[in-house]
């Protein structure tokens, strides 16, 4: 997991036309604007300020790229579904998010962040169905798992894991907490596989 501490900010872009060459391997992070996406990225990379967290959800308006090495990148996609964002702006973000997911050839996996207390809302489901149709593996990360006591957390996880079967695709469900570090090593193991690290992370 120490491999992800190498992450450094590379660039921001309003859409895929402004991104660098479409080669190598990218893993994208998407989720509702209040799902804890930035916090999860910071936790996985063990960096406090890699992805900026905001007290006002919905501030990630651009596609943000973080480089791990010359061929591997983490991608922070615009948050979606936050009610207090003007509709025109919301449509613009969703268009850039959709375009990236549909056209980016180097994309190898999609991490969909969902609050463990409110998993698989409509937009989350749309995103996962699209990924499955495109043959992409999905990691459904149930964030803020520390908000539930152990029994309730296990119950919510089992419910989400059963619900994920309906997608008929490669969808892995994992409880996760940036605060208590629940599921961090398990999430990193999924990323290792997508990035084809094969032990390179310790090199």
CSV table of C-alpha atoms in Angstrom, one decimal:
chain,number,residue,atom,x,y,z
A,1,UNK,CA,0.0,0.0,0.0
A,2,UNK,CA,3.0,2.3,0.5
A,3,UNK,CA,3.1,2.6,-3.3
A,4,UNK,CA,0.2,5.0,-3.3
A,5,UNK,CA,2.1,7.5,-1.1
A,6,UNK,CA,4.0,8.3,-4.4
A,7,UNK,CA,0.9,10.1,-5.8
A,8,UNK,CA,1.4,13.7,-6.8
A,9,UNK,CA,-0.9,16.2,-8.5
A,10,UNK,CA,-0.4,16.2,-12.2
A,11,UNK,CA,-3.1,18.4,-13.7
A,12,UNK,CA,-6.8,19.4,-13.7
A,13,UNK,CA,-8.9,19.5,-16.8
A,14,UNK,CA,-12.5,20.6,-17.6
A,15,UNK,CA,-13.0,17.7,-20.0
A,16,UNK,CA,-11.0,14.9,-21.7
A,17,UNK,CA,-9.8,17.0,-24.6
A,18,UNK,CA,-7.6,18.8,-22.1
A,19,UNK,CA,-6.1,15.6,-20.7
A,20,UNK,CA,-2.7,14.2,-21.6
A,21,UNK,CA,-2.2,11.2,-23.8
A,22,UNK,CA,-4.6,8.3,-23.3
A,23,UNK,CA,-2.1,5.6,-22.4
A,24,UNK,CA,-1.0,3.6,-19.4
A,25,UNK,CA,-3.4,2.7,-16.6
A,26,UNK,CA,-5.9,5.0,-14.9
A,27,UNK,CA,-8.2,4.2,-12.0
A,28,UNK,CA,-11.0,6.7,-11.5
A,29,UNK,CA,-12.9,7.7,-8.3
A,30,UNK,CA,-16.5,8.9,-8.6
A,31,UNK,CA,-19.3,9.5,-6.2
A,32,UNK,CA,-21.9,11.8,-4.9
A,33,UNK,CA,-20.6,15.2,-3.8
A,34,UNK,CA,-20.9,14.4,-0.1
A,35,UNK,CA,-19.7,10.7,-0.3
A,36,UNK,CA,-16.2,11.5,1.1
A,37,UNK,CA,-14.3,11.0,-2.1
A,38,UNK,CA,-11.4,13.5,-1.4
A,39,UNK,CA,-11.0,12.1,2.1
A,40,UNK,CA,-10.7,8.5,0.7
A,41,UNK,CA,-8.1,9.5,-1.8
A,42,UNK,CA,-6.1,11.3,0.9
A,43,UNK,CA,-6.4,8.2,3.1
A,44,UNK,CA,-5.3,5.8,0.4
A,45,UNK,CA,-2.3,7.9,-0.5
A,46,UNK,CA,-1.5,8.8,3.2
A,47,UNK,CA,-1.4,12.4,2.2
A,48,UNK,CA,-3.5,15.0,4.1
A,49,UNK,CA,-3.9,17.4,1.2
A,50,UNK,CA,-3.5,15.5,-2.0
A,51,UNK,CA,-7.2,15.8,-2.9
A,52,UNK,CA,-8.7,19.0,-1.4
A,53,UNK,CA,-11.6,18.4,1.0
A,54,UNK,CA,-14.3,21.1,1.2
A,55,UNK,CA,-16.9,21.8,3.8
A,56,UNK,CA,-19.1,22.6,0.9
A,57,UNK,CA,-19.7,19.4,-1.1
A,58,UNK,CA,-19.7,19.7,-4.9
A,59,UNK,CA,-16.6,21.8,-5.2
A,60,UNK,CA,-14.7,19.3,-7.4
A,61,UNK,CA,-15.7,20.7,-10.8
A,62,UNK,CA,-12.7,19.4,-12.8
A,63,UNK,CA,-11.2,16.1,-13.6
A,64,UNK,CA,-8.1,16.0,-11.3
A,65,UNK,CA,-5.2,13.7,-12.3
A,66,UNK,CA,-2.7,12.3,-9.7
A,67,UNK,CA,0.4,10.6,-11.1
A,68,UNK,CA,1.8,7.5,-9.4
A,69,UNK,CA,4.5,6.8,-11.9
A,70,UNK,CA,5.1,7.3,-15.6
A,71,UNK,CA,2.3,4.9,-16.6
A,72,UNK,CA,-0.2,4.9,-13.7
A,73,UNK,CA,-2.6,7.5,-12.5
A,74,UNK,CA,-5.4,8.1,-10.0
A,75,UNK,CA,-8.3,10.2,-11.4
A,76,UNK,CA,-10.7,12.2,-9.2
A,77,UNK,CA,-13.9,12.8,-11.2
A,78,UNK,CA,-16.4,15.6,-10.6
A,79,UNK,CA,-18.8,14.9,-7.8
A,80,UNK,CA,-22.4,14.4,-8.8
A,81,UNK,CA,-25.9,14.7,-7.4
A,82,UNK,CA,-25.5,17.6,-4.9
A,83,UNK,CA,-28.8,19.5,-4.7
A,84,UNK,CA,-27.4,23.0,-4.0
A,85,UNK,CA,-25.4,23.3,-7.2
A,86,UNK,CA,-27.0,25.2,-10.1
A,87,UNK,CA,-28.5,22.9,-12.7
A,88,UNK,CA,-26.4,24.3,-15.6
A,89,UNK,CA,-23.2,23.7,-13.6
A,90,UNK,CA,-24.4,20.2,-12.6
A,91,UNK,CA,-25.1,19.3,-16.3
A,92,UNK,CA,-21.6,20.5,-17.3
A,93,UNK,CA,-19.9,18.4,-14.6
A,94,UNK,CA,-22.0,15.4,-15.4
A,95,UNK,CA,-21.2,15.8,-19.1
A,96,UNK,CA,-17.4,15.8,-18.5
A,97,UNK,CA,-17.7,12.9,-16.1
A,98,UNK,CA,-19.7,10.8,-18.6
A,99,UNK,CA,-17.4,11.7,-21.5
A,100,UNK,CA,-14.4,10.5,-19.5
A,101,UNK,CA,-16.0,7.2,-18.5
A,102,UNK,CA,-17.1,6.5,-22.1
A,103,UNK,CA,-14.1,7.5,-24.1
A,104,UNK,CA,-11.0,7.1,-21.9
A,105,UNK,CA,-9.1,4.0,-23.1
A,106,UNK,CA,-6.6,3.9,-20.3
A,107,UNK,CA,-9.4,3.5,-17.7
A,108,UNK,CA,-9.1,0.1,-16.0
A,109,UNK,CA,-11.4,0.3,-13.0
A,110,UNK,CA,-13.9,2.6,-11.4
A,111,UNK,CA,-14.2,3.2,-7.6
A,112,UNK,CA,-17.7,4.4,-6.8
A,113,UNK,CA,-18.0,6.0,-3.4
A,114,UNK,CA,-21.3,5.8,-1.5
A,115,UNK,CA,-22.2,6.7,2.1
A,116,UNK,CA,-22.7,3.3,3.8
A,117,UNK,CA,-26.0,4.6,5.2
A,118,UNK,CA,-27.4,5.5,1.8
A,119,UNK,CA,-25.9,3.1,-0.8
A,120,UNK,CA,-26.9,2.6,-4.5
A,121,UNK,CA,-29.0,5.7,-5.1
A,122,UNK,CA,-30.2,6.3,-8.7
A,123,UNK,CA,-27.1,8.1,-10.0
A,124,UNK,CA,-24.8,5.5,-8.3
A,125,UNK,CA,-26.7,2.7,-10.0
A,126,UNK,CA,-26.5,4.5,-13.4
A,127,UNK,CA,-22.8,4.8,-13.1
A,128,UNK,CA,-22.3,1.2,-12.1
A,129,UNK,CA,-24.5,-0.1,-14.9
A,130,UNK,CA,-22.6,1.9,-17.4
A,131,UNK,CA,-19.2,0.5,-16.1
A,132,UNK,CA,-20.5,-3.1,-16.2
A,133,UNK,CA,-21.8,-2.5,-19.8
A,134,UNK,CA,-18.3,-1.3,-20.7
A,135,UNK,CA,-16.7,-4.3,-19.2
A,136,UNK,CA,-15.1,-2.3,-16.4
A,137,UNK,CA,-14.6,-3.7,-12.9
A,138,UNK,CA,-16.1,-1.6,-10.1
A,139,UNK,CA,-15.2,-1.2,-6.5
A,140,UNK,CA,-18.3,0.0,-4.6
A,141,UNK,CA,-16.7,1.7,-1.6
A,142,UNK,CA,-19.1,2.2,1.3
A,143,UNK,CA,-17.6,5.3,3.0
A,144,UNK,CA,-18.1,6.7,6.5
A,145,UNK,CA,-18.3,3.2,7.9
A,146,UNK,CA,-17.2,4.5,11.3
A,147,UNK,CA,-20.6,6.2,11.5
A,148,UNK,CA,-22.2,2.8,12.2
A,149,UNK,CA,-21.6,0.4,15.1
A,150,UNK,CA,-20.1,-3.0,14.2
A,151,UNK,CA,-23.4,-4.9,14.0
A,152,UNK,CA,-25.1,-2.2,11.9
A,153,UNK,CA,-22.0,-1.9,9.7
A,154,UNK,CA,-22.0,-5.6,9.0
A,155,UNK,CA,-25.7,-5.5,8.2
A,156,UNK,CA,-25.3,-2.6,5.8
A,157,UNK,CA,-22.3,-4.3,4.1
A,158,UNK,CA,-24.3,-7.6,3.6
A,159,UNK,CA,-27.2,-5.6,2.2
A,160,UNK,CA,-25.0,-3.8,-0.2
A,161,UNK,CA,-23.2,-6.9,-1.3
A,162,UNK,CA,-26.4,-8.7,-2.0
A,163,UNK,CA,-27.8,-5.6,-3.9
A,164,UNK,CA,-24.6,-5.5,-6.1
A,165,UNK,CA,-25.4,-8.9,-7.5
A,166,UNK,CA,-28.2,-7.3,-9.5
A,167,UNK,CA,-25.6,-5.5,-11.7
A,168,UNK,CA,-24.4,-8.8,-13.1
A,169,UNK,CA,-20.8,-7.6,-13.4
A,170,UNK,CA,-17.5,-7.4,-11.7
A,171,UNK,CA,-18.6,-5.4,-8.7
A,172,UNK,CA,-16.7,-5.7,-5.4
A,173,UNK,CA,-18.2,-4.1,-2.3
A,174,UNK,CA,-16.1,-2.9,0.6
A,175,UNK,CA,-16.8,-1.0,3.8
A,176,UNK,CA,-14.4,2.0,4.2
A,177,UNK,CA,-13.6,4.7,6.7
A,178,UNK,CA,-11.1,7.5,6.3
A,179,UNK,CA,-11.2,8.1,10.0
A,180,UNK,CA,-10.9,4.7,11.5
A,181,UNK,CA,-9.1,3.2,8.5
A,182,UNK,CA,-11.6,0.4,8.0
A,183,UNK,CA,-11.1,-1.3,4.6
A,184,UNK,CA,-8.1,0.8,3.6
A,185,UNK,CA,-5.8,-2.2,2.9
A,186,UNK,CA,-8.6,-4.1,1.2
A,187,UNK,CA,-9.3,-1.2,-1.1
A,188,UNK,CA,-5.6,-0.9,-1.9
A,189,UNK,CA,-5.4,-4.6,-2.8
A,190,UNK,CA,-8.1,-4.1,-5.4
A,191,UNK,CA,-6.3,-1.1,-6.9
A,192,UNK,CA,-3.0,-3.2,-6.9
A,193,UNK,CA,-4.7,-5.7,-9.1
A,194,UNK,CA,-6.1,-3.1,-11.5
A,195,UNK,CA,-2.7,-1.3,-11.7
A,196,UNK,CA,-1.0,-4.7,-12.4
A,197,UNK,CA,1.5,-4.0,-9.7
A,198,UNK,CA,2.6,-7.6,-9.0
A,199,UNK,CA,4.7,-6.7,-6.0
A,200,UNK,CA,6.1,-3.6,-7.7
A,201,UNK,CA,4.7,-1.4,-5.0
A,202,UNK,CA,7.6,-2.5,-2.7
A,203,UNK,CA,10.2,-1.8,-5.3
